[in-house]
Short mmCIF file of C-alpha atoms in Angstrom, two decimals:
data_model
loop_
_atom_site.label_atom_id
_atom_site.label_comp_id
_atom_site.label_asym_id
_atom_site.label_seq_id
_atom_site.Cartn_x
_atom_site.Cartn_y
_atom_site.Cartn_z
CA MET Y 655 13.54 -7.23 27.28
CA ASN Y 656 16.45 -5.13 26.07
CA TYR Y 657 18.00 -4.88 22.63
CA GLU Y 658 21.52 -3.77 21.89
CA ILE Y 659 21.10 -0.83 19.52
CA PRO Y 660 24.14 0.23 17.48
CA GLU Y 661 25.01 3.84 16.74
CA LYS Y 662 25.13 3.21 12.99
CA MET Y 663 22.96 1.16 10.66
CA LYS Y 664 23.07 -0.03 7.09
CA ALA Y 665 20.71 1.86 4.80
CA TRP Y 666 20.07 2.21 1.09
CA VAL Y 667 20.26 5.85 0.01
CA LEU Y 668 18.85 7.41 -3.17
CA GLY Y 669 21.33 9.45 -5.21
CA ASN Y 670 20.50 10.27 -8.80
CA PRO Y 671 17.41 8.72 -10.42
CA ASP Y 672 17.64 4.90 -10.38
CA GLU Y 673 20.75 5.05 -8.19
CA LEU Y 674 20.61 3.37 -4.79
CA THR Y 675 23.75 2.92 -2.71
CA LEU Y 676 24.19 0.82 0.43
CA THR Y 677 25.82 2.98 3.06
CA GLU Y 678 25.82 3.71 6.79
CA LYS Y 679 23.61 6.21 8.58
CA PRO Y 680 23.10 7.04 12.25
CA VAL Y 681 20.36 5.00 13.89
CA PRO Y 682 17.45 7.43 14.35
CA GLN Y 683 16.16 8.11 17.84
CA PRO Y 684 12.47 8.12 18.77
CA GLY Y 685 10.95 11.32 20.11
CA LYS Y 686 7.73 11.88 22.03
CA ALA Y 687 4.98 9.42 21.01
CA GLU Y 688 7.43 7.54 18.78
CA VAL Y 689 9.18 4.16 18.82
CA LEU Y 690 12.29 2.77 17.19
CA VAL Y 691 11.46 -0.21 15.00
CA ARG Y 692 14.04 -2.78 13.95
CA VAL Y 693 12.96 -3.49 10.39
CA ASP Y 694 12.58 -7.24 9.94
CA ALA Y 695 10.99 -7.32 6.49
CA VAL Y 696 9.97 -4.83 3.83
CA ALA Y 697 7.91 -5.43 0.69
CA ILE Y 698 8.47 -3.60 -2.57
CA CYS Y 699 5.63 -1.48 -3.89
CA ALA Y 700 5.21 -0.08 -7.40
CA THR Y 701 5.34 3.37 -5.84
CA ASP Y 702 8.84 2.63 -4.53
CA LEU Y 703 9.88 2.00 -8.12
CA GLU Y 704 8.33 5.31 -9.22
CA ILE Y 705 10.11 7.21 -6.48
CA ILE Y 706 13.47 5.67 -7.27
CA GLU Y 707 13.09 6.41 -10.98
CA ARG Y 708 11.15 9.71 -11.05
CA GLY Y 709 11.18 11.10 -7.52
CA SER Y 710 7.46 11.82 -7.28
CA PRO Y 711 5.36 11.30 -5.18
CA ALA Y 712 8.15 11.55 -2.61
CA LEU Y 713 8.74 15.05 -1.26
CA ILE Y 714 11.92 15.70 0.69
CA GLN Y 715 12.66 19.17 2.08
CA GLY Y 716 10.03 20.58 -0.23
CA GLY Y 717 11.35 19.02 -3.45
CA LEU Y 718 12.33 15.84 -5.26
CA PRO Y 719 14.20 13.27 -3.14
CA PHE Y 720 17.36 12.89 -5.21
CA ASN Y 721 20.78 13.35 -3.59
CA LYS Y 722 19.35 14.30 -0.21
CA GLY Y 723 20.41 11.25 1.79
CA PHE Y 724 16.87 9.85 1.53
CA THR Y 725 16.04 6.19 2.19
CA PRO Y 726 12.89 4.86 0.41
CA GLY Y 727 10.70 1.88 1.37
CA HIS Y 728 7.32 1.97 3.08
CA GLU Y 729 5.63 -1.47 3.29
CA TYR Y 730 7.39 -2.90 6.31
CA MET Y 731 7.08 -4.64 9.63
CA GLY Y 732 9.46 -5.14 12.48
CA THR Y 733 10.15 -5.32 16.20
CA ILE Y 734 9.99 -2.41 18.62
CA VAL Y 735 13.40 -2.03 20.25
CA LYS Y 736 13.09 1.37 21.97
CA LEU Y 737 10.26 3.55 23.26
CA GLY Y 738 10.10 7.32 23.03
CA GLU Y 739 8.76 9.59 25.73
CA GLY Y 740 5.20 8.89 26.83
CA VAL Y 741 4.71 5.63 24.93
CA ASP Y 742 2.74 3.04 26.87
CA GLU Y 743 0.56 1.62 24.07
CA TYR Y 744 3.38 -0.71 23.01
CA LYS Y 745 6.30 -2.38 24.66
CA VAL Y 746 9.82 -3.33 23.63
CA GLY Y 747 9.72 -6.66 21.80
CA ASP Y 748 6.31 -6.15 20.19
CA ARG Y 749 6.04 -7.16 16.54
CA VAL Y 750 4.30 -4.45 14.55
CA ALA Y 751 3.20 -3.56 11.05
CA VAL Y 752 3.18 0.09 10.11
CA GLU Y 753 1.08 2.54 8.21
CA ILE Y 754 2.90 5.04 6.04
CA HIS Y 755 1.33 8.28 7.15
CA ALA Y 756 1.39 10.06 10.48
CA GLY Y 757 -0.56 13.24 9.86
CA CYS Y 758 0.28 16.53 11.49
CA GLY Y 759 -2.73 16.09 13.80
CA ARG Y 760 -3.62 19.77 13.57
CA CYS Y 761 -5.04 20.39 10.10
CA GLU Y 762 -8.70 20.01 9.09
CA ARG Y 763 -8.16 16.67 7.33
CA CYS Y 764 -6.21 15.10 10.20
CA ARG Y 765 -8.92 16.15 12.66
CA GLU Y 766 -11.40 14.32 10.43
CA GLY Y 767 -9.24 11.18 10.50
CA MET Y 768 -8.06 11.68 6.91
CA TYR Y 769 -4.38 11.73 7.79
CA THR Y 770 -3.37 10.42 4.37
CA SER Y 771 -4.74 13.70 3.00
CA CYS Y 772 -2.89 15.82 5.59
CA LEU Y 773 -2.89 19.46 4.46
CA ASN Y 774 0.64 19.80 5.81
CA TYR Y 775 2.00 16.88 3.76
CA GLY Y 776 5.77 17.12 3.46
CA LYS Y 777 6.14 19.90 6.01
CA ASN Y 778 8.51 18.18 8.37
CA TYR Y 779 11.88 19.80 7.88
CA GLU Y 780 13.80 22.52 9.65
CA GLY Y 781 12.13 25.89 9.35
CA ASN Y 782 8.90 24.36 8.02
CA ASP Y 783 7.95 21.58 10.42
CA LYS Y 784 4.32 20.93 11.30
CA GLY Y 785 4.82 17.35 12.38
CA HIS Y 786 3.75 15.41 9.32
CA ARG Y 787 5.54 12.15 8.55
CA ALA Y 788 5.15 9.70 5.68
CA ASN Y 789 7.95 7.16 5.95
CA GLY Y 790 9.43 6.37 2.55
CA PHE Y 791 7.80 9.48 1.07
CA THR Y 792 8.61 12.58 3.12
CA THR Y 793 10.87 11.01 5.73
CA ASP Y 794 13.29 8.09 5.70
CA GLY Y 795 11.73 4.73 5.00
CA ALA Y 796 12.53 1.08 5.58
CA PHE Y 797 15.23 0.11 3.11
CA ALA Y 798 17.29 0.30 6.29
CA GLU Y 799 17.87 -1.65 9.47
CA TYR Y 800 15.89 0.73 11.71
CA ALA Y 801 13.08 3.25 11.36
CA VAL Y 802 11.24 5.62 13.68
CA ASN Y 803 7.46 5.50 13.76
CA ASN Y 804 4.76 7.48 15.49
CA VAL Y 805 2.56 5.26 17.68
CA ASN Y 806 -0.43 6.29 15.52
CA THR Y 807 1.05 4.33 12.61
CA LEU Y 808 1.52 0.99 14.37
CA CYS Y 809 -0.59 -2.13 14.71
CA HIS Y 810 0.25 -5.33 16.53
CA VAL Y 811 1.16 -8.41 14.50
CA GLY Y 812 -0.07 -11.74 15.83
CA ASP Y 813 2.32 -14.61 16.47
CA ASN Y 814 0.46 -16.63 13.83
CA VAL Y 815 1.39 -14.11 11.11
CA THR Y 816 4.75 -14.49 9.38
CA ASP Y 817 7.03 -11.54 8.69
CA GLU Y 818 6.27 -11.85 4.99
CA GLU Y 819 2.49 -11.82 5.57
CA ALA Y 820 2.85 -8.85 7.90
CA THR Y 821 4.40 -6.72 5.14
CA LEU Y 822 1.13 -7.22 3.23
CA ILE Y 823 -1.04 -5.73 5.97
CA VAL Y 824 -0.63 -2.20 4.58
CA THR Y 825 -1.59 -3.44 1.10
CA ALA Y 826 -4.72 -5.07 2.53
CA GLY Y 827 -5.37 -1.86 4.47
CA THR Y 828 -5.25 0.15 1.25
CA ALA Y 829 -7.83 -2.16 -0.29
CA MET Y 830 -9.96 -1.86 2.85
CA TYR Y 831 -9.76 1.94 2.68
CA GLY Y 832 -10.88 1.85 -0.95
CA LEU Y 833 -13.88 -0.26 0.00
CA ASP Y 834 -14.61 2.17 2.83
CA ALA Y 835 -14.68 5.01 0.29
CA LEU Y 836 -17.29 3.09 -1.69
CA GLY Y 837 -19.52 2.77 1.35
CA GLY Y 838 -18.12 -0.15 3.30
CA LEU Y 839 -21.33 -2.21 3.36
CA PHE Y 840 -20.86 -5.04 0.90
CA ALA Y 841 -22.91 -8.04 1.99
CA GLY Y 842 -24.86 -9.14 -1.06
CA GLN Y 843 -23.64 -6.30 -3.26
CA SER Y 844 -21.65 -6.70 -6.46
CA LEU Y 845 -18.12 -5.49 -7.14
CA VAL Y 846 -15.70 -5.44 -10.04
CA VAL Y 847 -12.00 -5.19 -9.21
CA THR Y 848 -9.95 -4.08 -12.22
CA GLY Y 849 -6.25 -4.98 -12.18
CA PRO Y 850 -4.93 -8.08 -10.36
CA GLY Y 851 -1.88 -6.43 -8.82
CA PRO Y 852 -1.29 -6.63 -5.06
CA ILE Y 853 -3.96 -4.04 -4.15
CA GLY Y 854 -6.48 -5.51 -6.57
CA LEU Y 855 -5.91 -9.04 -5.28
CA MET Y 856 -6.23 -7.84 -1.70
CA GLY Y 857 -9.36 -5.96 -2.74
CA VAL Y 858 -10.88 -9.24 -3.91
CA ALA Y 859 -9.99 -10.98 -0.66
CA VAL Y 860 -11.23 -8.22 1.63
CA ALA Y 861 -14.45 -7.62 -0.33
CA LYS Y 862 -15.31 -11.31 -0.35
CA THR Y 863 -14.67 -11.48 3.38
CA LEU Y 864 -17.12 -8.59 3.82
CA GLY Y 865 -19.75 -10.55 1.91
CA ALA Y 866 -19.67 -8.94 -1.54
CA SER Y 867 -21.35 -11.06 -4.21
CA PRO Y 868 -20.48 -11.50 -6.93
CA VAL Y 869 -16.86 -10.32 -6.97
CA ILE Y 870 -15.50 -10.06 -10.50
CA LEU Y 871 -11.78 -9.63 -11.16
CA THR Y 872 -10.51 -8.35 -14.51
CA GLY Y 873 -7.00 -8.30 -15.89
CA THR Y 874 -4.62 -9.46 -18.59
CA ARG Y 875 -2.74 -12.36 -16.97
CA ASP Y 876 -4.41 -15.72 -16.51
CA SER Y 877 -2.04 -16.66 -13.68
CA ARG Y 878 -3.03 -13.55 -11.72
CA LEU Y 879 -6.71 -14.16 -12.40
CA GLU Y 880 -6.41 -17.74 -11.14
CA LEU Y 881 -4.81 -16.39 -7.98
CA GLY Y 882 -7.76 -14.05 -7.66
CA LYS Y 883 -10.08 -17.07 -7.64
CA LYS Y 884 -8.10 -18.57 -4.75
CA LEU Y 885 -8.62 -15.32 -2.86
CA GLY Y 886 -12.36 -15.34 -3.43
CA ALA Y 887 -13.21 -13.99 -6.89
CA ASP Y 888 -16.47 -15.51 -8.14
CA TYR Y 889 -15.67 -14.68 -11.78
CA THR Y 890 -12.63 -13.52 -13.72
CA VAL Y 891 -12.39 -11.80 -17.09
CA ASN Y 892 -9.24 -11.67 -19.23
CA VAL Y 893 -9.65 -8.35 -21.03
CA ARG Y 894 -7.40 -9.54 -23.85
CA ASN Y 895 -9.87 -12.29 -24.73
CA GLU Y 896 -13.22 -10.67 -23.99
CA ASP Y 897 -14.92 -7.29 -24.09
CA VAL Y 898 -14.79 -6.51 -20.39
CA VAL Y 899 -17.99 -4.46 -20.25
CA GLU Y 900 -20.00 -7.08 -22.13
CA ALA Y 901 -18.58 -9.82 -19.91
CA VAL Y 902 -19.58 -8.00 -16.71
CA LYS Y 903 -23.06 -7.27 -18.05
CA LYS Y 904 -23.47 -10.96 -18.99
CA ILE Y 905 -22.43 -12.11 -15.52
CA THR Y 906 -24.90 -9.68 -13.92
CA ASN Y 907 -27.80 -10.47 -16.28
CA GLY Y 908 -27.46 -7.09 -17.95
CA GLU Y 909 -27.78 -5.09 -14.73
CA GLY Y 910 -24.19 -4.09 -14.04
CA VAL Y 911 -22.56 -3.92 -10.61
CA HIS Y 912 -22.88 -1.70 -7.58
CA TYR Y 913 -19.19 -0.81 -7.30
CA VAL Y 914 -15.87 -0.81 -9.15
CA LEU Y 915 -12.50 -0.78 -7.38
CA GLU Y 916 -10.09 0.42 -10.06
CA CYS Y 917 -6.54 -0.85 -9.47
CA SER Y 918 -5.13 -1.04 -13.01
CA GLY Y 919 -4.31 2.57 -13.90
CA ALA Y 920 -5.26 1.77 -17.52
CA ALA Y 921 -6.21 4.67 -19.78
CA SER Y 922 -9.65 3.21 -20.50
CA ALA Y 923 -10.35 2.12 -16.93
CA ILE Y 924 -12.66 4.92 -15.78
CA ASN Y 925 -14.84 4.88 -18.88
CA ASP Y 926 -15.05 1.09 -18.79
CA ALA Y 927 -15.89 1.18 -15.09
CA ALA Y 928 -18.73 3.63 -15.71
CA LYS Y 929 -20.21 1.29 -18.31
CA MET Y 930 -20.02 -1.69 -15.93
CA LEU Y 931 -22.01 0.05 -13.21
CA LYS Y 932 -25.67 0.23 -12.46
CA ARG Y 933 -27.00 3.78 -12.44
CA GLY Y 934 -26.08 5.37 -9.14
CA GLY Y 935 -23.01 3.16 -8.82
CA LYS Y 936 -19.63 4.13 -7.40
CA ILE Y 937 -16.03 3.95 -8.60
CA CYS Y 938 -12.97 4.05 -6.34
CA LEU Y 939 -9.66 4.89 -8.00
CA ALA Y 940 -6.72 3.22 -6.26
CA ALA Y 941 -4.16 3.35 -9.09
CA PHE Y 942 -1.99 6.06 -10.64
CA PRO Y 943 -2.34 6.34 -14.44
CA SER Y 944 1.02 7.06 -16.06
CA LYS Y 945 -0.38 10.13 -17.86
CA PRO Y 946 -3.62 12.16 -18.01
CA VAL Y 947 -6.60 10.24 -19.34
CA GLU Y 948 -9.74 11.30 -21.18
CA VAL Y 949 -12.95 10.69 -19.25
CA ASP Y 950 -16.55 10.82 -20.51
CA VAL Y 951 -17.82 13.06 -17.72
CA ALA Y 952 -21.24 13.35 -19.33
CA ALA Y 953 -21.74 9.60 -18.90
CA LEU Y 954 -20.91 9.91 -15.21
CA VAL Y 955 -23.41 12.73 -14.79
CA ARG Y 956 -26.19 11.09 -16.82
CA ASN Y 957 -25.93 7.92 -14.78
CA ASN Y 958 -25.47 9.58 -11.39
CA ILE Y 959 -22.14 7.84 -10.86
CA SER Y 960 -19.90 8.84 -7.95
CA MET Y 961 -16.11 8.63 -8.20
CA PHE Y 962 -13.61 8.64 -5.36
CA GLY Y 963 -9.82 8.70 -5.22
CA ILE Y 964 -7.79 7.27 -2.36
CA ARG Y 965 -4.17 7.65 -1.44
CA GLY Y 966 -2.83 4.60 0.29
CA GLU Y 967 -4.33 3.45 3.55
CA GLY Y 968 -6.46 5.63 5.82
CA LYS Y 969 -9.00 5.91 8.64
CA SER Y 970 -7.42 3.02 10.56
CA ALA Y 971 -8.25 0.57 7.76
CA VAL Y 972 -4.88 -1.11 8.35
CA HIS Y 973 -5.96 -2.25 11.83
CA ARG Y 974 -9.09 -3.89 10.44
CA ALA Y 975 -7.13 -5.51 7.63
CA ALA Y 976 -4.58 -6.79 10.15
CA SER Y 977 -7.40 -8.46 12.05
CA LEU Y 978 -8.67 -10.21 8.91
CA ILE Y 979 -5.18 -11.51 8.14
CA SER Y 980 -4.56 -12.59 11.74
CA GLU Y 981 -7.90 -14.41 11.88
CA LYS Y 982 -7.04 -16.15 8.57
CA TYR Y 983 -10.15 -15.03 6.71
CA PHE Y 984 -7.97 -15.23 3.60
CA ASP Y 985 -4.45 -16.36 2.83
CA ALA Y 986 -2.41 -13.19 2.29
CA SER Y 987 0.72 -15.27 1.75
CA LEU Y 988 -0.54 -16.22 -1.73
CA ILE Y 989 0.49 -12.78 -2.95
CA HIS Y 990 4.06 -13.11 -1.65
CA THR Y 991 6.11 -14.68 -4.41
CA HIS Y 992 9.80 -13.89 -3.82
CA THR Y 993 12.16 -13.21 -0.90
CA PHE Y 994 15.63 -11.63 -1.03
CA GLY Y 995 18.23 -10.63 1.52
CA PHE Y 996 18.90 -7.01 2.45
CA ASN Y 997 22.12 -6.83 0.46
CA ASP Y 998 20.23 -8.05 -2.61
CA LEU Y 999 17.73 -5.17 -2.66
CA LEU Y 1000 18.71 -4.11 -6.18
CA THR Y 1001 17.91 -7.60 -7.47
CA ALA Y 1002 14.62 -7.56 -5.58
CA LEU Y 1003 13.70 -4.24 -7.20
CA LYS Y 1004 14.52 -5.67 -10.62
CA TYR Y 1005 12.29 -8.69 -10.02
CA SER Y 1006 9.45 -6.45 -8.96
CA LYS Y 1007 9.81 -3.93 -11.78
CA GLU Y 1008 10.21 -6.48 -14.57
CA ARG Y 1009 7.80 -9.03 -13.03
CA ILE Y 1010 10.46 -11.69 -13.37
CA GLU Y 1011 9.01 -15.16 -12.73
CA ASP Y 1012 5.60 -13.45 -12.45
CA ALA Y 1013 6.68 -11.65 -9.29
CA ILE Y 1014 3.80 -10.07 -7.37
CA LYS Y 1015 4.96 -9.11 -3.88
CA VAL Y 1016 8.71 -9.23 -3.46
CA VAL Y 1017 9.88 -9.14 0.16
CA VAL Y 1018 13.31 -8.23 1.49
CA LYS Y 1019 14.29 -9.77 4.82
CA ILE Y 1020 16.60 -7.83 7.08
CA PRO Y 1021 18.53 -9.92 9.63
CA GLY Y 1022 17.96 -8.99 13.25
#
C-alpha cells in the first residue's frame, strides 16, 4: 500500500498567546525508528488550551512556544503512511493511536520506563539534542495534517474502534497510569475519583473494569456525574449539594476508601482526599491546580498517607488502555461530545474551553 505524500501540509501555528494561524509547513520526514503519521483525528485537551494561552508546560527551544512556528495538539490518532529506517514493528496503512512522550532513552528515568519523567525533557533542538520528543509540547503536534512519531509511542487501533474513540486512548492511558501509581491492584478495593472531566471519567471506567468496588465519583455537574454512572461509578456525590467527605464516609460505613484519584485540580482537593481515606491510603494527583495550594501535611503524616503525582501517560499504560477500549470493556465514545472539521479548529477550541453545550471531549477530524 502506497500513499501519495505532498511536500507541504496545512498546520495551525502558534504566534502570540491565544493566536493560532492556519498556514503551510513542510511535511516532516521520519528518521530512524520513526514513522510518518497522517493525522486522521485529534482531540482537544485542557492542556492544549493552557499552552495556547500561557505557553507552559510546552517548552520549545528551551523556552515558551510563542512565535516559534510551533504546532500544538497531542491527543491524536492516524494512519501510518511512511516508515523510517529500521521500522518493522508497523507497516504502511496501520491505524495507530499515539502516546505523547518519547523519552531520550538514555537517562535514569527512561531506563526505568518512566519516559514521561525524562531528565532530558525538552532537549531536542540544535546544539542541545538528546533525543527527547513530546509531540505538542516540545516538538510539533497534531493540529496538522501529518506528524512524525517514534515507534515507541505507537499502539495499534483495532478496526472496531472509531477514529473518535481512538483519540481517547491516551486519556484512558493517563487514567490507567494514575491507577498504576496507586498500586494497580483494585479488585475489591475502594476508590474515589474527584473531578468528572475526561481523565476522571476514564478513571472511573478503567478502575471499574479492574474490579474496584465501590467506585465513587465526585463533582459539581449532575450531567457529568450521570455519565460517570454509565461508565461504572457505583455512587456519585455532587459537592455543591453535600459535604463530600461526610458523603464518602457514609457510603463506606465510616471507614473511608483505599485510594483517591484526584482529577479536579481544586484548591481543597488534597485535604479533602486525605480526609476521605483510610489510614495508610494513597492519593494520586492527575490534575494541575491553577495556583499553589495549602496542604495539611501533618494530617498526611499522622495518617500514613502516600501521595503521588503523574504527568500524562506512562509505563506503557496506553497499550493496556487501548486493549480495554478495543475489547469494549467500557464505552469510551460516551465521553466524545462534539466533532469539528480541521478548518474549524478555533471553534472547537472555544467549545472545549467554554464547555459549550456541556462539551467534554471535542474531536477535530482531518480529511485524508
